Short mmCIF file of C-alpha atoms and ligand atoms in Angstrom, two decimals:
data_model
loop_
_atom_site.label_atom_id
_atom_site.label_comp_id
_atom_site.label_asym_id
_atom_site.label_seq_id
_atom_site.Cartn_x
_atom_site.Cartn_y
_atom_site.Cartn_z
CA MET A 1 4.62 -0.62 17.65
CA LYS A 2 5.70 1.28 14.31
CA ILE A 3 3.32 0.96 11.12
CA VAL A 4 2.77 2.80 8.19
CA VAL A 5 -0.29 2.71 6.60
CA ILE A 6 -0.03 2.86 2.18
CA GLY A 7 -3.31 4.74 1.60
CA GLY A 8 -3.62 6.05 5.17
CA THR A 9 -5.83 9.11 3.78
CA GLY A 10 -8.32 6.59 2.50
CA LEU A 11 -11.76 5.41 3.60
CA ILE A 12 -10.37 2.32 5.20
CA GLY A 13 -6.75 4.04 5.70
CA SER A 14 -7.80 7.11 7.70
CA LYS A 15 -10.42 4.25 10.19
CA ALA A 16 -7.31 2.00 10.41
CA VAL A 17 -4.70 4.54 11.17
CA ALA A 18 -7.21 6.09 14.64
CA ILE A 19 -7.59 2.90 15.36
CA LEU A 20 -4.28 1.59 15.34
CA ARG A 21 -3.51 5.29 17.31
CA GLN A 22 -5.79 4.33 19.41
CA GLY A 23 -3.88 1.66 20.82
CA GLY A 24 -0.75 3.82 20.84
CA HIS A 25 0.88 2.89 17.49
CA GLU A 26 3.44 4.63 16.87
CA VAL A 27 1.05 5.10 12.88
CA VAL A 28 2.15 7.06 9.88
CA ALA A 29 -0.66 7.80 7.19
CA ALA A 30 1.44 7.35 4.24
CA SER A 31 -0.37 8.36 0.95
CA PRO A 32 0.97 11.24 -1.66
CA GLN A 33 -0.28 14.14 0.20
CA SER A 34 1.76 12.64 2.95
CA GLY A 35 4.67 12.68 0.33
CA VAL A 36 4.72 8.77 0.21
CA ASN A 37 3.86 7.47 -3.12
CA THR A 38 3.82 4.17 -4.29
CA ILE A 39 3.90 4.88 -7.84
CA THR A 40 7.29 7.43 -7.78
CA GLY A 41 8.60 5.63 -4.86
CA GLU A 42 9.20 9.19 -3.21
CA GLY A 43 9.35 9.35 0.42
CA LEU A 44 9.15 5.01 0.65
CA LYS A 45 12.32 5.02 2.10
CA GLU A 46 12.18 7.27 4.79
CA ALA A 47 8.42 6.42 5.31
CA MET A 48 9.63 2.73 6.37
CA THR A 49 12.45 3.56 8.76
CA GLY A 50 11.84 1.40 12.11
CA VAL A 51 8.82 0.02 10.81
CA GLN A 52 7.40 -3.58 11.62
CA VAL A 53 4.42 -3.70 9.87
CA VAL A 54 2.60 -1.77 6.72
CA ILE A 55 -0.43 -2.23 5.77
CA ASP A 56 -1.33 -1.12 1.81
CA LEU A 57 -5.22 0.68 1.60
CA ALA A 58 -4.01 2.20 -1.50
CA ASN A 59 -6.22 2.53 -4.43
CA SER A 60 -6.18 3.26 -8.40
CA PRO A 61 -7.32 6.65 -9.06
CA SER A 62 -8.23 5.26 -12.30
CA PHE A 63 -10.86 1.94 -12.57
CA GLU A 64 -10.03 1.62 -15.99
CA ASP A 65 -8.68 -1.82 -17.49
CA LYS A 66 -5.08 -1.10 -18.19
CA ALA A 67 -4.63 1.74 -15.34
CA VAL A 68 -5.53 -0.29 -12.72
CA LEU A 69 -3.40 -2.92 -13.26
CA GLU A 70 -0.79 -0.55 -13.61
CA PHE A 71 -1.42 0.80 -10.11
CA PHE A 72 -0.85 -2.11 -8.42
CA GLU A 73 1.55 -3.94 -10.39
CA THR A 74 4.13 -0.73 -10.15
CA SER A 75 2.73 -0.04 -6.86
CA GLY A 76 3.91 -3.36 -5.73
CA ARG A 77 6.95 -3.28 -7.12
CA ASN A 78 8.31 -0.11 -5.59
CA LEU A 79 7.01 -1.22 -1.81
CA PHE A 80 8.13 -5.11 -1.85
CA PRO A 81 12.51 -3.97 -1.83
CA ALA A 82 11.53 -0.66 0.58
CA GLU A 83 10.14 -3.02 3.34
CA GLY A 84 12.74 -6.09 2.34
CA ALA A 85 15.39 -3.11 3.09
CA ALA A 86 13.52 -1.81 6.05
CA GLY A 87 13.27 -6.05 7.91
CA VAL A 88 9.42 -5.54 7.76
CA ARG A 89 8.10 -8.14 9.28
CA HIS A 90 4.40 -7.96 8.62
CA HIS A 91 2.40 -7.01 5.03
CA VAL A 92 -1.63 -7.09 5.50
CA ALA A 93 -3.23 -5.38 2.57
CA LEU A 94 -6.80 -5.49 1.40
CA SER A 95 -8.27 -7.51 -1.39
CA ILE A 96 -11.39 -8.85 -2.28
CA VAL A 97 -13.65 -11.88 -1.91
CA GLY A 98 -14.20 -13.64 -5.21
CA THR A 99 -11.34 -11.90 -7.16
CA ASP A 100 -9.70 -15.41 -8.98
CA ARG A 101 -13.62 -16.34 -9.37
CA SER A 102 -15.41 -13.29 -11.30
CA ASP A 103 -12.67 -12.19 -14.67
CA ASN A 104 -13.05 -7.88 -14.38
CA GLY A 105 -10.46 -5.12 -15.28
CA TYR A 106 -10.38 -4.46 -11.53
CA PHE A 107 -10.63 -7.83 -10.27
CA ARG A 108 -7.48 -8.73 -12.39
CA ALA A 109 -5.30 -5.89 -11.20
CA LYS A 110 -6.58 -7.48 -7.78
CA VAL A 111 -5.33 -10.67 -8.70
CA ALA A 112 -1.39 -8.89 -9.17
CA GLN A 113 -1.28 -7.53 -6.28
CA GLU A 114 -1.58 -10.62 -4.62
CA LYS A 115 0.58 -12.75 -6.57
CA LEU A 116 3.60 -9.68 -5.63
CA ILE A 117 2.61 -10.40 -2.63
CA GLU A 118 3.30 -13.86 -2.40
CA ALA A 119 6.50 -13.55 -4.15
CA SER A 120 8.54 -11.11 -2.32
CA GLY A 121 9.53 -12.74 0.72
CA ILE A 122 7.69 -10.69 3.18
CA PRO A 123 5.69 -12.29 5.99
CA TYR A 124 2.21 -11.22 4.80
CA THR A 125 -1.78 -11.41 5.41
CA ILE A 126 -4.08 -10.78 2.64
CA ILE A 127 -7.19 -9.70 3.78
CA ARG A 128 -9.78 -10.52 1.09
CA SER A 129 -13.21 -8.45 1.78
CA THR A 130 -16.30 -8.36 0.09
CA GLN A 131 -17.82 -4.62 -0.75
CA PHE A 132 -18.37 -2.17 1.10
CA MET A 133 -21.01 -1.35 2.59
CA GLU A 134 -20.26 2.42 1.63
CA PHE A 135 -19.29 1.05 -2.62
CA LEU A 136 -23.26 0.50 -2.99
CA GLY A 137 -23.84 4.37 -4.16
CA GLY A 138 -20.81 3.82 -6.60
CA ILE A 139 -21.70 0.43 -7.69
CA ALA A 140 -25.27 1.64 -8.88
CA ALA A 141 -23.59 4.47 -10.51
CA SER A 142 -21.41 2.08 -12.62
CA ALA A 143 -24.69 -0.58 -13.55
CA ALA A 144 -27.04 2.80 -14.46
CA GLU A 145 -28.35 3.35 -17.40
CA GLY A 146 -30.64 6.17 -17.26
CA ASN A 147 -33.01 5.79 -14.71
CA LYS A 148 -32.56 2.16 -14.63
CA VAL A 149 -29.65 -0.04 -12.44
CA ARG A 150 -29.07 -3.37 -13.65
CA LEU A 151 -27.87 -5.89 -11.71
CA PRO A 152 -27.48 -10.01 -11.31
CA PRO A 153 -29.73 -11.83 -8.46
CA CYS A 154 -25.81 -13.20 -7.12
CA LEU A 155 -25.55 -13.77 -3.58
CA PHE A 156 -24.05 -10.48 -1.83
CA GLN A 157 -22.56 -9.87 1.65
CA PRO A 158 -20.92 -6.60 1.82
CA ILE A 159 -19.24 -4.96 4.71
CA ALA A 160 -19.37 -1.79 7.00
CA ALA A 161 -15.99 -0.02 6.00
CA ASN A 162 -16.15 0.86 10.54
CA ASP A 163 -16.01 -3.29 10.78
CA VAL A 164 -13.35 -3.72 7.94
CA ALA A 165 -11.72 -0.99 9.19
CA ALA A 166 -11.29 -2.83 12.91
CA ILE A 167 -10.26 -6.71 11.27
CA VAL A 168 -7.68 -5.24 9.35
CA ALA A 169 -5.55 -3.75 12.62
CA GLU A 170 -6.88 -6.94 14.42
CA VAL A 171 -5.74 -8.90 11.87
CA ALA A 172 -1.91 -6.85 11.33
CA LEU A 173 -0.97 -6.64 14.66
CA ALA A 174 -0.91 -10.54 14.86
CA ALA A 175 0.94 -12.76 13.34
CA PRO A 176 1.10 -12.53 9.84
CA ARG A 177 -0.80 -16.03 8.62
CA ASN A 178 1.44 -16.10 5.05
CA GLY A 179 -2.18 -17.04 3.74
CA ILE A 180 -5.99 -15.45 2.42
CA VAL A 181 -8.26 -14.74 5.45
CA GLU A 182 -11.76 -13.43 4.50
CA ILE A 183 -14.87 -11.36 5.40
CA ALA A 184 -18.10 -10.30 4.98
CA GLY A 185 -20.88 -8.59 6.27
CA LEU A 186 -23.36 -10.20 8.33
CA GLU A 187 -26.23 -10.56 6.17
CA GLY A 188 -25.83 -11.87 2.62
CA ALA A 189 -28.49 -11.07 -0.47
CA PRO A 190 -29.73 -10.82 -3.67
CA PHE A 191 -27.42 -8.13 -5.31
CA ASN A 192 -30.46 -6.39 -6.63
CA GLU A 193 -32.04 -6.49 -3.15
CA ILE A 194 -29.31 -4.86 -1.15
CA VAL A 195 -29.34 -1.71 -4.11
CA ALA A 196 -32.75 -1.60 -3.93
CA ARG A 197 -32.73 -1.25 -0.84
CA TYR A 198 -30.18 1.21 -0.44
CA LEU A 199 -31.56 3.27 -3.34
CA GLN A 200 -34.74 3.99 -1.13
CA ALA A 201 -33.02 4.39 1.77
CA VAL A 202 -31.77 7.16 0.31
CA GLY A 203 -33.98 8.47 -1.79
CA ASP A 204 -32.86 7.94 -4.85
CA PRO A 205 -35.77 7.30 -6.72
CA ARG A 206 -33.91 4.77 -10.06
CA GLU A 207 -35.80 1.63 -10.46
CA VAL A 208 -33.13 -1.62 -9.57
CA VAL A 209 -33.53 -4.30 -12.30
CA ARG A 210 -33.44 -7.87 -11.88
CA ASP A 211 -30.97 -8.55 -15.08
CA PRO A 212 -29.73 -12.44 -14.73
CA GLU A 213 -27.51 -11.21 -17.82
CA ALA A 214 -26.23 -8.07 -15.80
CA ARG A 215 -22.21 -8.31 -15.15
CA TYR A 216 -20.47 -6.56 -12.65
CA TRP A 217 -17.98 -3.96 -14.04
CA GLY A 218 -17.95 -6.20 -16.58
CA GLY A 219 -17.18 -9.17 -15.80
CA ARG A 220 -19.83 -12.44 -15.57
CA VAL A 221 -20.82 -13.55 -11.77
CA GLU A 222 -22.35 -16.86 -10.80
CA GLU A 223 -24.46 -17.28 -7.56
CA ARG A 224 -21.68 -17.40 -5.11
CA SER A 225 -18.89 -15.61 -7.52
CA LEU A 226 -19.32 -12.45 -4.85
CA VAL A 227 -19.14 -14.44 -1.33
CA PRO A 228 -17.57 -16.39 0.62
CA LEU A 229 -17.39 -20.46 -0.07
CA GLY A 230 -15.28 -21.31 3.07
CA GLU A 231 -15.13 -19.66 6.83
CA ALA A 232 -15.09 -15.52 6.98
CA ARG A 233 -14.97 -13.87 9.89
CA LEU A 234 -18.54 -11.51 9.76
CA GLY A 235 -18.57 -7.92 10.39
CA PRO A 236 -21.00 -6.99 13.26
CA THR A 237 -23.01 -3.99 11.36
CA ARG A 238 -26.15 -4.80 9.83
CA PHE A 239 -27.30 -3.54 7.33
CA GLU A 240 -30.19 -2.29 8.13
CA ASP A 241 -28.75 -0.16 11.14
CA TRP A 242 -26.32 1.05 8.66
CA LEU A 243 -28.83 1.71 5.92
CA LYS A 244 -30.47 4.33 8.91
CA GLN A 245 -27.59 5.71 9.44
CA SER A 246 -25.93 6.03 6.10
CA SER A 247 -29.40 7.73 5.23
CA ARG A 248 -29.85 10.11 8.17
CA HIS A 249 -26.13 11.45 6.38
CA ALA A 250 -27.24 11.46 2.42
N1 NAP B 1 -14.85 -0.68 -2.67
C1 NAP B 1 -14.70 -1.98 -2.00
O1 NAP B 1 -15.75 -2.22 -1.77
C2 NAP B 1 -13.60 -3.00 -1.82
C3 NAP B 1 -14.04 -4.40 -1.18
C4 NAP B 1 -12.88 -4.93 -0.88
C5 NAP B 1 -11.23 -4.39 -1.08
N2 NAP B 1 -11.22 -3.76 -1.45
C6 NAP B 1 -10.05 -2.22 -1.30
O2 NAP B 1 -9.67 -2.03 0.03
C7 NAP B 1 -8.58 -0.80 -1.19
C8 NAP B 1 -8.50 0.50 0.40
O3 NAP B 1 -9.86 1.09 -0.74
P1 NAP B 1 -10.67 2.79 -0.52
O4 NAP B 1 -11.77 2.54 -0.71
O5 NAP B 1 -10.26 2.28 1.27
O6 NAP B 1 -9.98 3.45 -1.07
P2 NAP B 1 -9.83 5.07 -1.00
O7 NAP B 1 -10.52 5.28 -0.32
O8 NAP B 1 -9.87 5.31 -2.67
O9 NAP B 1 -8.13 5.96 -0.48
C9 NAP B 1 -7.28 5.16 -1.62
C10 NAP B 1 -6.02 5.78 -1.24
O10 NAP B 1 -5.11 5.46 -1.54
C11 NAP B 1 -4.16 6.07 -1.63
N3 NAP B 1 -3.33 6.61 -2.95
C12 NAP B 1 -3.39 6.96 -4.45
N4 NAP B 1 -2.92 6.90 -5.44
C13 NAP B 1 -1.52 6.40 -3.54
C14 NAP B 1 -0.21 6.51 -4.10
N5 NAP B 1 0.78 6.21 -5.77
N6 NAP B 1 0.74 6.16 -3.06
C15 NAP B 1 0.84 5.73 -2.14
N7 NAP B 1 -1.07 6.34 -1.97
C16 NAP B 1 -2.08 6.42 -3.12
C17 NAP B 1 -5.17 7.65 -1.91
O11 NAP B 1 -4.32 8.23 -1.46
P3 NAP B 1 -4.50 10.66 -2.01
O12 NAP B 1 -5.59 10.60 0.00
O13 NAP B 1 -3.26 11.39 -1.04
O14 NAP B 1 -5.07 10.45 -2.91
C18 NAP B 1 -6.04 7.49 -0.52
O15 NAP B 1 -4.74 7.36 0.47
C19 NAP B 1 -8.59 -1.18 -1.67
O16 NAP B 1 -6.53 -1.62 -2.09
C20 NAP B 1 -9.37 -1.66 -2.67
O17 NAP B 1 -9.45 -1.85 -3.21
C21 NAP B 1 -12.10 -2.20 -1.66
#
């Protein structure tokens, strides 16, 4: 099968490309570096030639509210006509669990991306994932004030990037659901506790403060805003094992 991975050089994209190539598929790892740009439209038509499946794993270079919304909207508006013209049979995209249950600029942009997918007329599967374990350092940085990191005690269930990529590859090879599937890590615990365990494991001395009023990327979160409410596929990597591995590389 011929597959295009938009954002094929990114964290999840590069792993998904490797898994699919190992499975014997012809995979184009598309990104601005390789001459495929969903914002300018450059290289899109050529990349889609003979393609059955498109996996969109691109991310906005800027997380600023307006920039990220513009990124996912422009990207969708350029991608879907190119996919339609090429007769693409399955569009897969990675979104976030709870995008419609908390209000922050990044989540709003992902909701806009999901709406464009649903309206595109291309058969699709949206995978809503919880936060990647690899994103914990970025989360700590975003919530830091000096040597304190303020986080709410809401439930948090991060998933390892390797598990996300494996599930994305599997979903892409299956029939389109024309709907949403949710994925998460094996274990859930209070957000502040997970980030504290991460910082301790990587030798970061900052203190994590449990603060029920703290926001997540500027948005208010309730106890279950960031975890799946219904059925979810769970990645097999245990947080403790991932921590051991990542602290060895820190
Ligand atoms: N972080 C989380 O916890 C989380 C949770 C759930 C879902 N997600 C979603 O998962 C997806 C993948 O995230 P990630 O962390 O793997 O991303 P990433 O590592 O930041 O990679 C982003 C990719 O997008 C590409 N890209 C940027 N601008 C582009 C453009 N104009 N046209 C085509 N490609 C472009 C980049 O290419 P270059 O290398 O050339 O710049 C890179 O390959 C995102 O959609 C994100 O919203 C993230």
